[in-house]
Coordinates of C-alpha atoms in Angstrom, one line a residue:
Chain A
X46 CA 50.0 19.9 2.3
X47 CA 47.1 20.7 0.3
X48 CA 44.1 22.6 3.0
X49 CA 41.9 19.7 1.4
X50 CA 44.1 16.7 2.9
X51 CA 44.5 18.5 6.3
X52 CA 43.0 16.2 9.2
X53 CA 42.3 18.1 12.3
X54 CA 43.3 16.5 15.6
X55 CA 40.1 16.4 18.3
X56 CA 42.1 18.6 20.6
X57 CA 43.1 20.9 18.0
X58 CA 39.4 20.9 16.5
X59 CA 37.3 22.5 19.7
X60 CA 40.3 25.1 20.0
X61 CA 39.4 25.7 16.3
X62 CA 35.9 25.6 16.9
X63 CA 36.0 28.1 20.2
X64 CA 38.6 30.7 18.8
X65 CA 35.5 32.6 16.4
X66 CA 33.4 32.2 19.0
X67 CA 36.2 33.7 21.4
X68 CA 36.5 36.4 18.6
X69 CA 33.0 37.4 18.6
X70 CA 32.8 37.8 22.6
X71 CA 36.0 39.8 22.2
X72 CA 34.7 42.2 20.2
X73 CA 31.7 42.8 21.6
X74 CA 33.2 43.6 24.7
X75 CA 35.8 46.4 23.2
X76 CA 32.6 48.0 21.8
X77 CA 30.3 47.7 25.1
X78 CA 33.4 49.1 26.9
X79 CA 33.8 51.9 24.6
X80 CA 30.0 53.2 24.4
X81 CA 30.3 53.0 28.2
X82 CA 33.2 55.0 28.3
X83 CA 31.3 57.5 26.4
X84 CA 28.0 57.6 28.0
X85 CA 27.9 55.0 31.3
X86 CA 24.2 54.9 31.0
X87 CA 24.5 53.1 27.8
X88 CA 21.7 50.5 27.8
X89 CA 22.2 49.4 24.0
X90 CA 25.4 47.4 24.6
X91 CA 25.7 45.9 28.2
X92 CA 28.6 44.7 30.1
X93 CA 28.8 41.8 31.2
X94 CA 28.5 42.5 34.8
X95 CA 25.0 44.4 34.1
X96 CA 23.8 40.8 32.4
X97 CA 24.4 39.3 34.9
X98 CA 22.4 41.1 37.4
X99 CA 20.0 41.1 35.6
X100 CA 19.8 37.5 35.0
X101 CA 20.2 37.1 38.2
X102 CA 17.4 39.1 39.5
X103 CA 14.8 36.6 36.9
X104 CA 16.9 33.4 37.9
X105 CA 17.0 33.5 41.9
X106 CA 14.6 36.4 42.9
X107 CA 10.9 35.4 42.9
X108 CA 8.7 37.8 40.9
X109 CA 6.8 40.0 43.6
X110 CA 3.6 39.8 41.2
X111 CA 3.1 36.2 40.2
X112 CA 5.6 34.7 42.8
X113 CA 7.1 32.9 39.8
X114 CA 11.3 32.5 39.3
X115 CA 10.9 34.1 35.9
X116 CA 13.8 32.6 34.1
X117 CA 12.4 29.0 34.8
X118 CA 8.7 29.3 34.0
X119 CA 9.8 31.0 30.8
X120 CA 12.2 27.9 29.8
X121 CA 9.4 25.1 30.9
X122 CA 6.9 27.1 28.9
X123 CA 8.6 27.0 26.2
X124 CA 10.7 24.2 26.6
X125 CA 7.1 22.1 26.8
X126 CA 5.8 24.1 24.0
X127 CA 8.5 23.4 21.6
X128 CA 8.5 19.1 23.3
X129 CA 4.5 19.4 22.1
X130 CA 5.2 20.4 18.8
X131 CA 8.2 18.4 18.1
X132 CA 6.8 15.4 19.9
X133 CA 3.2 15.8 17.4
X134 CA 5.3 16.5 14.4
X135 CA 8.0 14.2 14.9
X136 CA 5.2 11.3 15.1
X137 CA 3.1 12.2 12.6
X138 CA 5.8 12.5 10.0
X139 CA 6.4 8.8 11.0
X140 CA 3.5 7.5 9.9
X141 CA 2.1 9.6 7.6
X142 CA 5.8 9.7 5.5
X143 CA 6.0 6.0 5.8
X144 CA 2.6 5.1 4.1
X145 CA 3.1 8.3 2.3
X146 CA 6.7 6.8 0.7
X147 CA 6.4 2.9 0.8
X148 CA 2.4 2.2 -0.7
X149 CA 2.1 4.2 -4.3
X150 CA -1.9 4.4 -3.6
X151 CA -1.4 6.4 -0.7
X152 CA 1.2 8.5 -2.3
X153 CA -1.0 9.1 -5.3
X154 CA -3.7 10.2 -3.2
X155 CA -2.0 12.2 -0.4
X156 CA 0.8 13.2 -1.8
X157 CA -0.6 16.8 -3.8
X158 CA -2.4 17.4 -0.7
X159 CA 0.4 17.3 1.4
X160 CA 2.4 19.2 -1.1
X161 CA -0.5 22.1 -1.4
X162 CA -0.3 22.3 2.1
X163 CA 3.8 22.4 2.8
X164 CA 3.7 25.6 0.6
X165 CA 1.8 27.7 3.0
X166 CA 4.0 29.8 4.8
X167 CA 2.9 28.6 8.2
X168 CA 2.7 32.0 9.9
X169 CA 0.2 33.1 7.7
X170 CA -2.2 30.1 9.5
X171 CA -1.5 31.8 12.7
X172 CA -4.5 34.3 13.1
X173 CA -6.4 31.1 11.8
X174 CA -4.9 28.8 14.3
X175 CA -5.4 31.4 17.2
X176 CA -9.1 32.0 15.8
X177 CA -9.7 27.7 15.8
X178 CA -8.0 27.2 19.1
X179 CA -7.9 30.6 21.3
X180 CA -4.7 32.2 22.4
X181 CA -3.6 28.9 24.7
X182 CA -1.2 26.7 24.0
X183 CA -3.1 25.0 21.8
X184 CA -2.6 27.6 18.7
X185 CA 1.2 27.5 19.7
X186 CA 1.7 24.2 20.0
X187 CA -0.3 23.7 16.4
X188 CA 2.1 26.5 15.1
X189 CA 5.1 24.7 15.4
X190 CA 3.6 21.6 14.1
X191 CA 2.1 23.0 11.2
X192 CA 5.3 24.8 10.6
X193 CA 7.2 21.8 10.3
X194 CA 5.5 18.5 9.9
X195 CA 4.8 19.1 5.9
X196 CA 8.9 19.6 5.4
X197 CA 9.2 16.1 7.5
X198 CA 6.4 14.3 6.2
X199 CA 7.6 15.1 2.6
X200 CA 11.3 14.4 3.4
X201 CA 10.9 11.1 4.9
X202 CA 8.6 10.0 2.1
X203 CA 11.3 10.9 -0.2
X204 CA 13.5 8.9 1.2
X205 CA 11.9 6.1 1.6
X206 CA 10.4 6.2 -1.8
X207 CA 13.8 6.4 -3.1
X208 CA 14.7 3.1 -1.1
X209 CA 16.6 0.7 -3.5
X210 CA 14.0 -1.3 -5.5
X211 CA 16.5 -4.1 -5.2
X212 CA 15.4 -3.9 -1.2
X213 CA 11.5 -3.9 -2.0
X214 CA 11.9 -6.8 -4.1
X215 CA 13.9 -8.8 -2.4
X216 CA 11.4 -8.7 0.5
X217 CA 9.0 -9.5 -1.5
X218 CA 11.0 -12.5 -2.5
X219 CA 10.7 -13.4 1.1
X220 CA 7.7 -13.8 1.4
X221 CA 6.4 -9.7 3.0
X222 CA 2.9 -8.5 2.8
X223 CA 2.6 -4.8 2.8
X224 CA 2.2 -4.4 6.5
X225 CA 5.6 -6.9 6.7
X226 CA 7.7 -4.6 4.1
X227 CA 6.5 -1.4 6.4
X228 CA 7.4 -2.7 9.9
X229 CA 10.7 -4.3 9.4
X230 CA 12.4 -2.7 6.2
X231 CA 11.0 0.8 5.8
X232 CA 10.6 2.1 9.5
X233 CA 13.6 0.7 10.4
X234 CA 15.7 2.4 7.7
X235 CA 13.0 5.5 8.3
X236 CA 14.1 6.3 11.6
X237 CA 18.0 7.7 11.4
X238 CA 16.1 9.9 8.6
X239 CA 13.0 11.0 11.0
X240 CA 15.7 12.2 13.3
X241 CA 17.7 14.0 10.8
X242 CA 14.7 15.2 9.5
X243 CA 13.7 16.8 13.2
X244 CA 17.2 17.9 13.3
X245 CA 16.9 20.1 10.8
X246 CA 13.4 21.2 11.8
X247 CA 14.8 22.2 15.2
X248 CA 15.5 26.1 13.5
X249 CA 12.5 26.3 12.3
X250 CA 10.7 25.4 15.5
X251 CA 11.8 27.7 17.3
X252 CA 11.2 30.5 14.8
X253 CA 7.4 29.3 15.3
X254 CA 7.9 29.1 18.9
X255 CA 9.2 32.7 19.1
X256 CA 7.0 34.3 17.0
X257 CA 3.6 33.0 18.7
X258 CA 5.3 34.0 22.2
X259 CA 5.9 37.4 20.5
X260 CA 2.1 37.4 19.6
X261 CA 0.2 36.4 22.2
X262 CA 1.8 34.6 25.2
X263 CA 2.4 35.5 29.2
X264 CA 4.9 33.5 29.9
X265 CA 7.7 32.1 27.5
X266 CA 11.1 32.5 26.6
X267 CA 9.8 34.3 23.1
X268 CA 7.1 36.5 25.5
X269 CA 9.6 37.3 27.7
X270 CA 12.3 39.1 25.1
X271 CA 10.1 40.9 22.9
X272 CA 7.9 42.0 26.7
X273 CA 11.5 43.6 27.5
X274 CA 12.3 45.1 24.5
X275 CA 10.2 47.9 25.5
X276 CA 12.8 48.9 28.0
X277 CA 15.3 48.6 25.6
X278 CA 16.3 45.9 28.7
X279 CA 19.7 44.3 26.0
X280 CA 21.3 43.0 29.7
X281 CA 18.1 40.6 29.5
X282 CA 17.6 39.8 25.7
X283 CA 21.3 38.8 25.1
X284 CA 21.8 36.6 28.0
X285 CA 18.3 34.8 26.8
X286 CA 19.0 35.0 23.1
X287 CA 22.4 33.0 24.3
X288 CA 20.0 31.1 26.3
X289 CA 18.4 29.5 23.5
X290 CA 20.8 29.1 21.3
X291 CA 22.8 27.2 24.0
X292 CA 19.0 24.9 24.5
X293 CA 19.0 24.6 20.6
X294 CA 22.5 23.2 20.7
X295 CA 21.9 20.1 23.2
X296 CA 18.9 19.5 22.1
X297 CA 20.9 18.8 18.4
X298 CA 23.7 17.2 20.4
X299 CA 21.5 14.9 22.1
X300 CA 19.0 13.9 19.0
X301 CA 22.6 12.9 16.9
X302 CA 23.8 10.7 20.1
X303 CA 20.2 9.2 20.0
X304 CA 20.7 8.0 16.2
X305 CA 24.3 6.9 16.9
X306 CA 23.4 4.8 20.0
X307 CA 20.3 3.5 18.8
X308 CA 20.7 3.2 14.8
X309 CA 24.3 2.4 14.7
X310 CA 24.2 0.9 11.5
X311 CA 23.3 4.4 9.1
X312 CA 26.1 6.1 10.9
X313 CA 29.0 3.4 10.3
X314 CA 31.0 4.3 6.8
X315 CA 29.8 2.2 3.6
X316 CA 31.8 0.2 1.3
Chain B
X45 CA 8.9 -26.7 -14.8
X46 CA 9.0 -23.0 -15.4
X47 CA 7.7 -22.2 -19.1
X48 CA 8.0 -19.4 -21.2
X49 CA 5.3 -19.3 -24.1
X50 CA 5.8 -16.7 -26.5
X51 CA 6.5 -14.3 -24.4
X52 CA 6.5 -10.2 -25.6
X53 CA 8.2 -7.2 -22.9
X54 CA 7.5 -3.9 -24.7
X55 CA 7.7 0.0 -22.6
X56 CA 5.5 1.6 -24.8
X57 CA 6.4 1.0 -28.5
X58 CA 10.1 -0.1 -27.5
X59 CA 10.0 -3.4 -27.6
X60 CA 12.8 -5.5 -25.5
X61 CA 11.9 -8.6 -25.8
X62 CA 10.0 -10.7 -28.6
X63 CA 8.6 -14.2 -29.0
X64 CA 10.4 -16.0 -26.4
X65 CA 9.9 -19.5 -25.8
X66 CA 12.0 -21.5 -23.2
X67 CA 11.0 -24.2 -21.4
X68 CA 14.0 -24.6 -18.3
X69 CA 13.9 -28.0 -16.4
X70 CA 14.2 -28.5 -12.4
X71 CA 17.6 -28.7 -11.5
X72 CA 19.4 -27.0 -14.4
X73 CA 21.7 -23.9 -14.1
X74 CA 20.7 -21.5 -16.8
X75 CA 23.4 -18.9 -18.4
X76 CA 21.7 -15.7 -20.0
X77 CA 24.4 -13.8 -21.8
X78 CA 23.8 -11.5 -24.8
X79 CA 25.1 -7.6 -25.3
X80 CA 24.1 -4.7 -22.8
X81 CA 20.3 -3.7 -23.7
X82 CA 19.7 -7.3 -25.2
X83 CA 17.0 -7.6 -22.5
X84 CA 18.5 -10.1 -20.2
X85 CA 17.5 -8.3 -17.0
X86 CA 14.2 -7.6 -18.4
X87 CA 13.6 -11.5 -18.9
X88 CA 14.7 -12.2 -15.6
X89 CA 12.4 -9.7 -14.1
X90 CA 9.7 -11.1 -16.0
X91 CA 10.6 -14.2 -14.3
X92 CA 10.6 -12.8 -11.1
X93 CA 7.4 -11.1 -11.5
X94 CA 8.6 -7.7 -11.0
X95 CA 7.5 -6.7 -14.3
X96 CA 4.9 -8.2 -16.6
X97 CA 5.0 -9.9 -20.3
X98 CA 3.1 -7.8 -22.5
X99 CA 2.1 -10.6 -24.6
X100 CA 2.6 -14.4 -23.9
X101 CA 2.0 -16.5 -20.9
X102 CA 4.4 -17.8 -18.1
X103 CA 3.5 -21.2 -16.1
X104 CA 5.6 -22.5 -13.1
X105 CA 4.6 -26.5 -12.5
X106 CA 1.5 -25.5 -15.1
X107 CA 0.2 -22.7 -12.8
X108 CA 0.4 -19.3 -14.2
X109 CA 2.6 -17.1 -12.2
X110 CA 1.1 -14.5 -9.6
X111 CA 1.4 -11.1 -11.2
X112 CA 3.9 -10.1 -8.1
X113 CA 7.4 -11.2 -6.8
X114 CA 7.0 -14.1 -4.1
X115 CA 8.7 -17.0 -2.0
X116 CA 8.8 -19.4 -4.7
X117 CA 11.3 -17.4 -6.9
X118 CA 14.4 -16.3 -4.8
X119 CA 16.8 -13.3 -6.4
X120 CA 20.2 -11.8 -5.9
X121 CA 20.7 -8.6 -7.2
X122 CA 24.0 -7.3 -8.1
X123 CA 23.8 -5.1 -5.4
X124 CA 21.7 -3.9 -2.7
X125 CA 20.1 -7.5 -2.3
X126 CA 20.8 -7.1 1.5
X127 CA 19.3 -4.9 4.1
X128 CA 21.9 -2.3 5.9
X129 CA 19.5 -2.0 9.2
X130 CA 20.5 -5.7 9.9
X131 CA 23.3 -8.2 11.0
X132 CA 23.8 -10.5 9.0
X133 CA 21.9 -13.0 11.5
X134 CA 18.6 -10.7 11.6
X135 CA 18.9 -10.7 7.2
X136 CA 19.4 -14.2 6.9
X137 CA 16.2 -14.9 9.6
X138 CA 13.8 -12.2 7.6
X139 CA 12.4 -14.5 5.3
X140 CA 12.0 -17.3 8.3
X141 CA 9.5 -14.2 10.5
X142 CA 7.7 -12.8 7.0
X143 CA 6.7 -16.7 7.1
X144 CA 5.9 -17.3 10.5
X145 CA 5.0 -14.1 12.3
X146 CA 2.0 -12.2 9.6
X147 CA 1.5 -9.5 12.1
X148 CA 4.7 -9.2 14.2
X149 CA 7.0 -9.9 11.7
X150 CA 9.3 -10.8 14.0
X151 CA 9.4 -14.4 16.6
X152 CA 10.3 -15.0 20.0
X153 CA 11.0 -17.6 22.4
X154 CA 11.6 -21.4 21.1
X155 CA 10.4 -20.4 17.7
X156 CA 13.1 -17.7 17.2
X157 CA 15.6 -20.2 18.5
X158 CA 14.7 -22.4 15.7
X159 CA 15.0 -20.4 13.2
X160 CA 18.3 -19.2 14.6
X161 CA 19.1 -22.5 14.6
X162 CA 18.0 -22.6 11.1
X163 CA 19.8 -19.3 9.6
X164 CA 22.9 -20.7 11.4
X165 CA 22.4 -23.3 9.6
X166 CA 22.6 -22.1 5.9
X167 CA 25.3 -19.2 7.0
X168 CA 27.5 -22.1 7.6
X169 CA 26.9 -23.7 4.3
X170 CA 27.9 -19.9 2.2
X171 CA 31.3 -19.4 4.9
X172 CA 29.5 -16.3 6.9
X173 CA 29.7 -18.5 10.6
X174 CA 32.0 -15.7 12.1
X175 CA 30.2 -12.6 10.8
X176 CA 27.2 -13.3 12.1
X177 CA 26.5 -9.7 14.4
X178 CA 28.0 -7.6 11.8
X179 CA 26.1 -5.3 9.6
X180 CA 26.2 -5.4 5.6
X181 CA 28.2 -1.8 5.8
X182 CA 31.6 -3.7 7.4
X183 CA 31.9 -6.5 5.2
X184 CA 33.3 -6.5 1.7
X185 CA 31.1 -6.9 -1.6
X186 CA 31.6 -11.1 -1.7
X187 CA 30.5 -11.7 1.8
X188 CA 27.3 -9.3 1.0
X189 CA 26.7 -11.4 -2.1
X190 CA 26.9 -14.4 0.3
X191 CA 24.6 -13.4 2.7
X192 CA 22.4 -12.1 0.2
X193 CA 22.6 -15.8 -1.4
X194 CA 22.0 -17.3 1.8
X195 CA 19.2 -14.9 2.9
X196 CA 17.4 -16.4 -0.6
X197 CA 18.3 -20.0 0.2
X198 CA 16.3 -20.2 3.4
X199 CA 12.9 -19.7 1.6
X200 CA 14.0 -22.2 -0.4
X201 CA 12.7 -20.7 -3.4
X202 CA 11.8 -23.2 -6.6
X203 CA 14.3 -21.2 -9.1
X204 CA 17.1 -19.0 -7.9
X205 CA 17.7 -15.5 -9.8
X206 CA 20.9 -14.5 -10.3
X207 CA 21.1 -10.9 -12.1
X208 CA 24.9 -10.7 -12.5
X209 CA 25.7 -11.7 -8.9
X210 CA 29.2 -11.7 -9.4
X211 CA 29.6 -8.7 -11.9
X212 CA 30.9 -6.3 -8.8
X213 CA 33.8 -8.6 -7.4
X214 CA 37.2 -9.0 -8.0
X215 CA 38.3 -11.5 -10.1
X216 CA 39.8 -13.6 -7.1
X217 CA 36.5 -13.5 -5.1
X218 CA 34.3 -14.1 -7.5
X219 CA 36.5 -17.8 -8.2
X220 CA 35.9 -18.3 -4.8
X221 CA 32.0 -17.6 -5.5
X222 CA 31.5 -20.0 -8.7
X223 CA 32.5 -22.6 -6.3
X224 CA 30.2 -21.9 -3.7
X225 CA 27.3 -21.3 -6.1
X226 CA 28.0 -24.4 -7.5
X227 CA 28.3 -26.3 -4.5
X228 CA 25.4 -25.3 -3.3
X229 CA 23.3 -25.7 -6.3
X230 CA 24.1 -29.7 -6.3
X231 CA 23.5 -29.7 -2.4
X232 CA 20.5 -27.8 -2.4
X233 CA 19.2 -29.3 -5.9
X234 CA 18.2 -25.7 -7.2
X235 CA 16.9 -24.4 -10.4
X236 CA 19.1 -21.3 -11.4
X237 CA 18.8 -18.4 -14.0
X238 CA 21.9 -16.4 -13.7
X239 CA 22.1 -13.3 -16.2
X240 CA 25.7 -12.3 -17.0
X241 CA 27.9 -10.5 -18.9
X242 CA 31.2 -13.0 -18.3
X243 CA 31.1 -15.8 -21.3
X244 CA 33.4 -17.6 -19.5
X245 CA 31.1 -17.4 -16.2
X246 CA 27.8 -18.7 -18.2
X247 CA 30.0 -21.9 -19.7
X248 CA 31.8 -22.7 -16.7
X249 CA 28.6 -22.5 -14.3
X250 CA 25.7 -23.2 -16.4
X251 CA 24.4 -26.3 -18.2
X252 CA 22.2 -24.7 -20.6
X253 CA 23.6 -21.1 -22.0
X254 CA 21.0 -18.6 -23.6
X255 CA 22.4 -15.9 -26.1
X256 CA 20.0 -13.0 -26.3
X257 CA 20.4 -11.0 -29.3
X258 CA 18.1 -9.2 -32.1
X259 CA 17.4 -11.4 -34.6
X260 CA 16.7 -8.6 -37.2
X261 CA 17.5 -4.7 -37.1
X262 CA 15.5 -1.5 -38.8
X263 CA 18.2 1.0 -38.7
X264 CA 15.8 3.5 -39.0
X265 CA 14.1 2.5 -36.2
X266 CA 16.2 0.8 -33.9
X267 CA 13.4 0.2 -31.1
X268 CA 10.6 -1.7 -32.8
X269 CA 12.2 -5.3 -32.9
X270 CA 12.9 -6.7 -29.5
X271 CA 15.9 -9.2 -28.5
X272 CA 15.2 -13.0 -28.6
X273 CA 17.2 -15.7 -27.9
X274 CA 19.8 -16.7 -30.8
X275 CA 21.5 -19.5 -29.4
X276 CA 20.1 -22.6 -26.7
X277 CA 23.1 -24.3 -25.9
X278 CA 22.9 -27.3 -23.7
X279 CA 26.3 -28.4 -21.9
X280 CA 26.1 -32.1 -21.8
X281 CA 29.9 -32.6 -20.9
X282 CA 28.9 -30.2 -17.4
X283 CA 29.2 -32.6 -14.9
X284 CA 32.4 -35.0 -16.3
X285 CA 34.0 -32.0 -16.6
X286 CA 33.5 -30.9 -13.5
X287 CA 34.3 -34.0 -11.8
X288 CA 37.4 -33.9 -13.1
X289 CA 38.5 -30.0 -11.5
X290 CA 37.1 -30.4 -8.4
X291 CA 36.6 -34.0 -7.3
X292 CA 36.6 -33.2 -3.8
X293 CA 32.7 -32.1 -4.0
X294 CA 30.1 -35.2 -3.9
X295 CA 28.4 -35.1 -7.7
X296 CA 25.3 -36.1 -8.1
X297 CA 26.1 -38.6 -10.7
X298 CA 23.1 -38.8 -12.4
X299 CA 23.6 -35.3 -13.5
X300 CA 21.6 -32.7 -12.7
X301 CA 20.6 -31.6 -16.4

């Protein structure tokens, strides 16, 4: 059978899924064993029994200086950083793409503006975010939504711009004012693509995230690896970098079970 | 009751349609045919109010139409006439909220049971009463034209648009439809415009046919004479022979044209 045709069983399909991942681990245990056997001081390449003590000094021992449990105040920090941002971006890509894409005044008026500003790499606002707001959370928070509100507020304008005009019309034809037409067929059929739009903005996010922890931060997932980089400290950056890319993950999973249970309808095949 | 008084379209210096004068009766079924780029959806959306007449003026019972699409002219698109965020219930009771909820848009409590009560009412008359919970993406193209007919209905608009409602169905289905726009056209008394490419469609379901075509042709430059309509045939022998094929439907026999 042609690889094109081939339907992967669900079983079959995680083993699939796992075995490059398995791969990867593999391999980077043949090469951590080998620099050890070499030189057991090795501090580039860990194993994993050195991770783990070390994670396990930041997840169950108390810092002696701040009385903190590392691990955890780094994860809410940043955890409540990236909720701000994503929470601030997420809602005003709502309204501002809806007006933005269903009422042509509003698109003619807004629409260069918001284009002028998506094109500024958002990094280069930082030193003026951190001069506006200080080094709190404020300028980190406004990072991340800076960073990705323009790419959300222009894609959900898009699409709902690009709406059938078939759909407009027809609800015209029944009788919708403006305000009508907005509540109950454009933010309806807006919201499976707000949340594929904050899907894809999850990356990005925590590339902002990261990089304002790196600048200026003392606490923070972001603070804490590029703090321990100094120590060349791999047993603690790998286990966090796998950290975060384990948080990014269920965060994804649960925003596409949100869509399916609650917008049912965009997911189910078309005719 | 809807009158068309030398009516222009032109996009720029194209011009679709030219001096177009129809006057179309309450209770007549109106057949637009004529060959692809003849202008018959641009007619129709002049009708609709979707686009404006460049020259001319259209009156509905003597009032000029609103320069906008409203309630008082209902339309079913060859496609996406139907919203995919919606059951077929919550399509059908749209147009019912739009009317009686301005802010909300949606009703609650006795008033949403009587409109219910109401949507239930005309899915029953276009076949949908066991589809009611399902969304527009699970059911085949005739039952979306359907609901999309009955989702019109319930305004009851003063002239039905039909831009070639049937063009997308199989031939078996869209039988199936005829009948049921038909039927519901006597039982509703409705004013129809249908635009079509099927010849045999426009005589079988219309009582008046319109033939858009260019009267005259510079083939050097093909765009500055617009379509009008060549042929105004009225079917007087609609309604005896249609009590003949299906004699099981009540006909109004006073005729409808």
């Amino acid at each position: 059978m042609r690889w094109v045709n081939r339907k992967i069983a669900r079983g079959n399909a995680l083993l699939l899924g796992a075995l490059p991942l398995a791969v990867l681990a593999l391999i980077y245990l043949i090469a951590a064993a080998s620099r050890h056997a070499a030189n057991p001081a090795d501090k580039i390449l860990p194993l994993p029994g050195a991770m783990a003590s070390a994670m396990a000094a930041l997840i169950f021992e108390a810092d002696p200086l701040s009385g903190q449990y590392l691990f955890w105040a780094d994860t809410l920090a940043s955890l409540s950083r990236l909720g701000m941002g994503l929470g601030i971006a997420t809602l005003s890509a709502l309204l501002v793409g809806l007006v933005l894409g269903a009422l042509p005044p509003v698109r003619t008026t807004f629409g260069p503006m918001v284009t002028a500003i998506a094109v500024i790499p958002p990094i280069a606002l930082l030193p003026i975010l951190f001069i506006t707001f200080g080094l709190g959370e404020t300028a980190k928070v406004a990072l991340i939504v800076v960073g990705i509100a323009p790419f959300m507020i222009r894609d959900l304008a898009g699409h709902i711009a690009a709406l059938p005009r078939e759909q407009i019309v027809k609800s015209l034809t029944l009788g919708a004012s403006s305000w009508q037409l907005l509540l109950r067929v454009a933010l309806p059929q807006a919201m499976p693509r707000l949340i594929a739009g904050l899907r894809l903005s999850l990356g990005p996010a925590w590339v902002f995230l990261i990089s304002a922890e790196a600048i200026a931060a003392d606490v923070g997932l972001g603070y804490r690896i590029f703090l321990v980089r100094r120590y060349l400290a791999m047993d603690v950056i790998l286990p966090y970098v796998a950290w975060i890319a384990l948080l990014a993950v269920a965060i994804d999973f649960l925003l596409s079970r949100t869509s399916r249970t609650l917008f049912g309808w965009a997911h189910k095949a078309g005719h | 009751m809807l009158s068309l008084a030398n009516v222009w379209v032109e996009y720029g210096d194209k011009v679709v349609l030219e001096r177009i004068s129809l006057d179309i009766a309450e209770g007549s079924f109106v057949s637009i045919i004529g060959p692809s780029g003849a202008g018959k959806s641009s007619l129709l959306r002049v009708i609709l109010g979707q686009d404006q007449p460049s020259r001319g003026s259209i009156t509905l019972d003597g009032q000029a139409l609103p320069q906008e699409c409203g309630p008082d002219r209902g339309v079913v698109f060859q496609r996406y006439s139907v919203f995919p965020h919606l059951t077929v219930l919550g399509n059908t009771l749209l147009g019912l909220e739009f009317a009686q909820a301005p802010l909300a848009a949606r009703l609650f409590g006795s008033a949403r049971r009587a409109a219910i009560a109401q949507a239930e009412e005309m899915l029953a008359a276009v076949g949908l009463s066991d589809s009611m919970h399902l969304y527009p993406s699970e059911m085949s193209g005739g039952m979306q034209q359907r609901l999309a007919i009955a989702q019109a209905l319930i305004k009851r608009p003063r002239i039905l648009l039909l831009d070639e409602p049937f063009g997308a169905l199989d031939p078996g289905i869209r039988t199936d439809m005829h009948a049921l726009i038909t039927r519901l056209w006597r039982e509703f008394g409705l004013t129809i415009i249908m635009v079509t490419h099927d010849i045999k469609e426009a005589f079988g379901l219309g009582t008046r046919v319109l033939t858009l075509d260019k009267r005259r042709h510079d083939p050097h430059a093909p765009h500055r004479y617009g379509a009008g309509v060549i042929y105004d045939i009225a079917l007087t022998r609609k309604m005896a022979a249609e009590a003949e094929i299906d004699a099981s439907i009540t006909i109004d026999t006073n005729g409808n044209n």
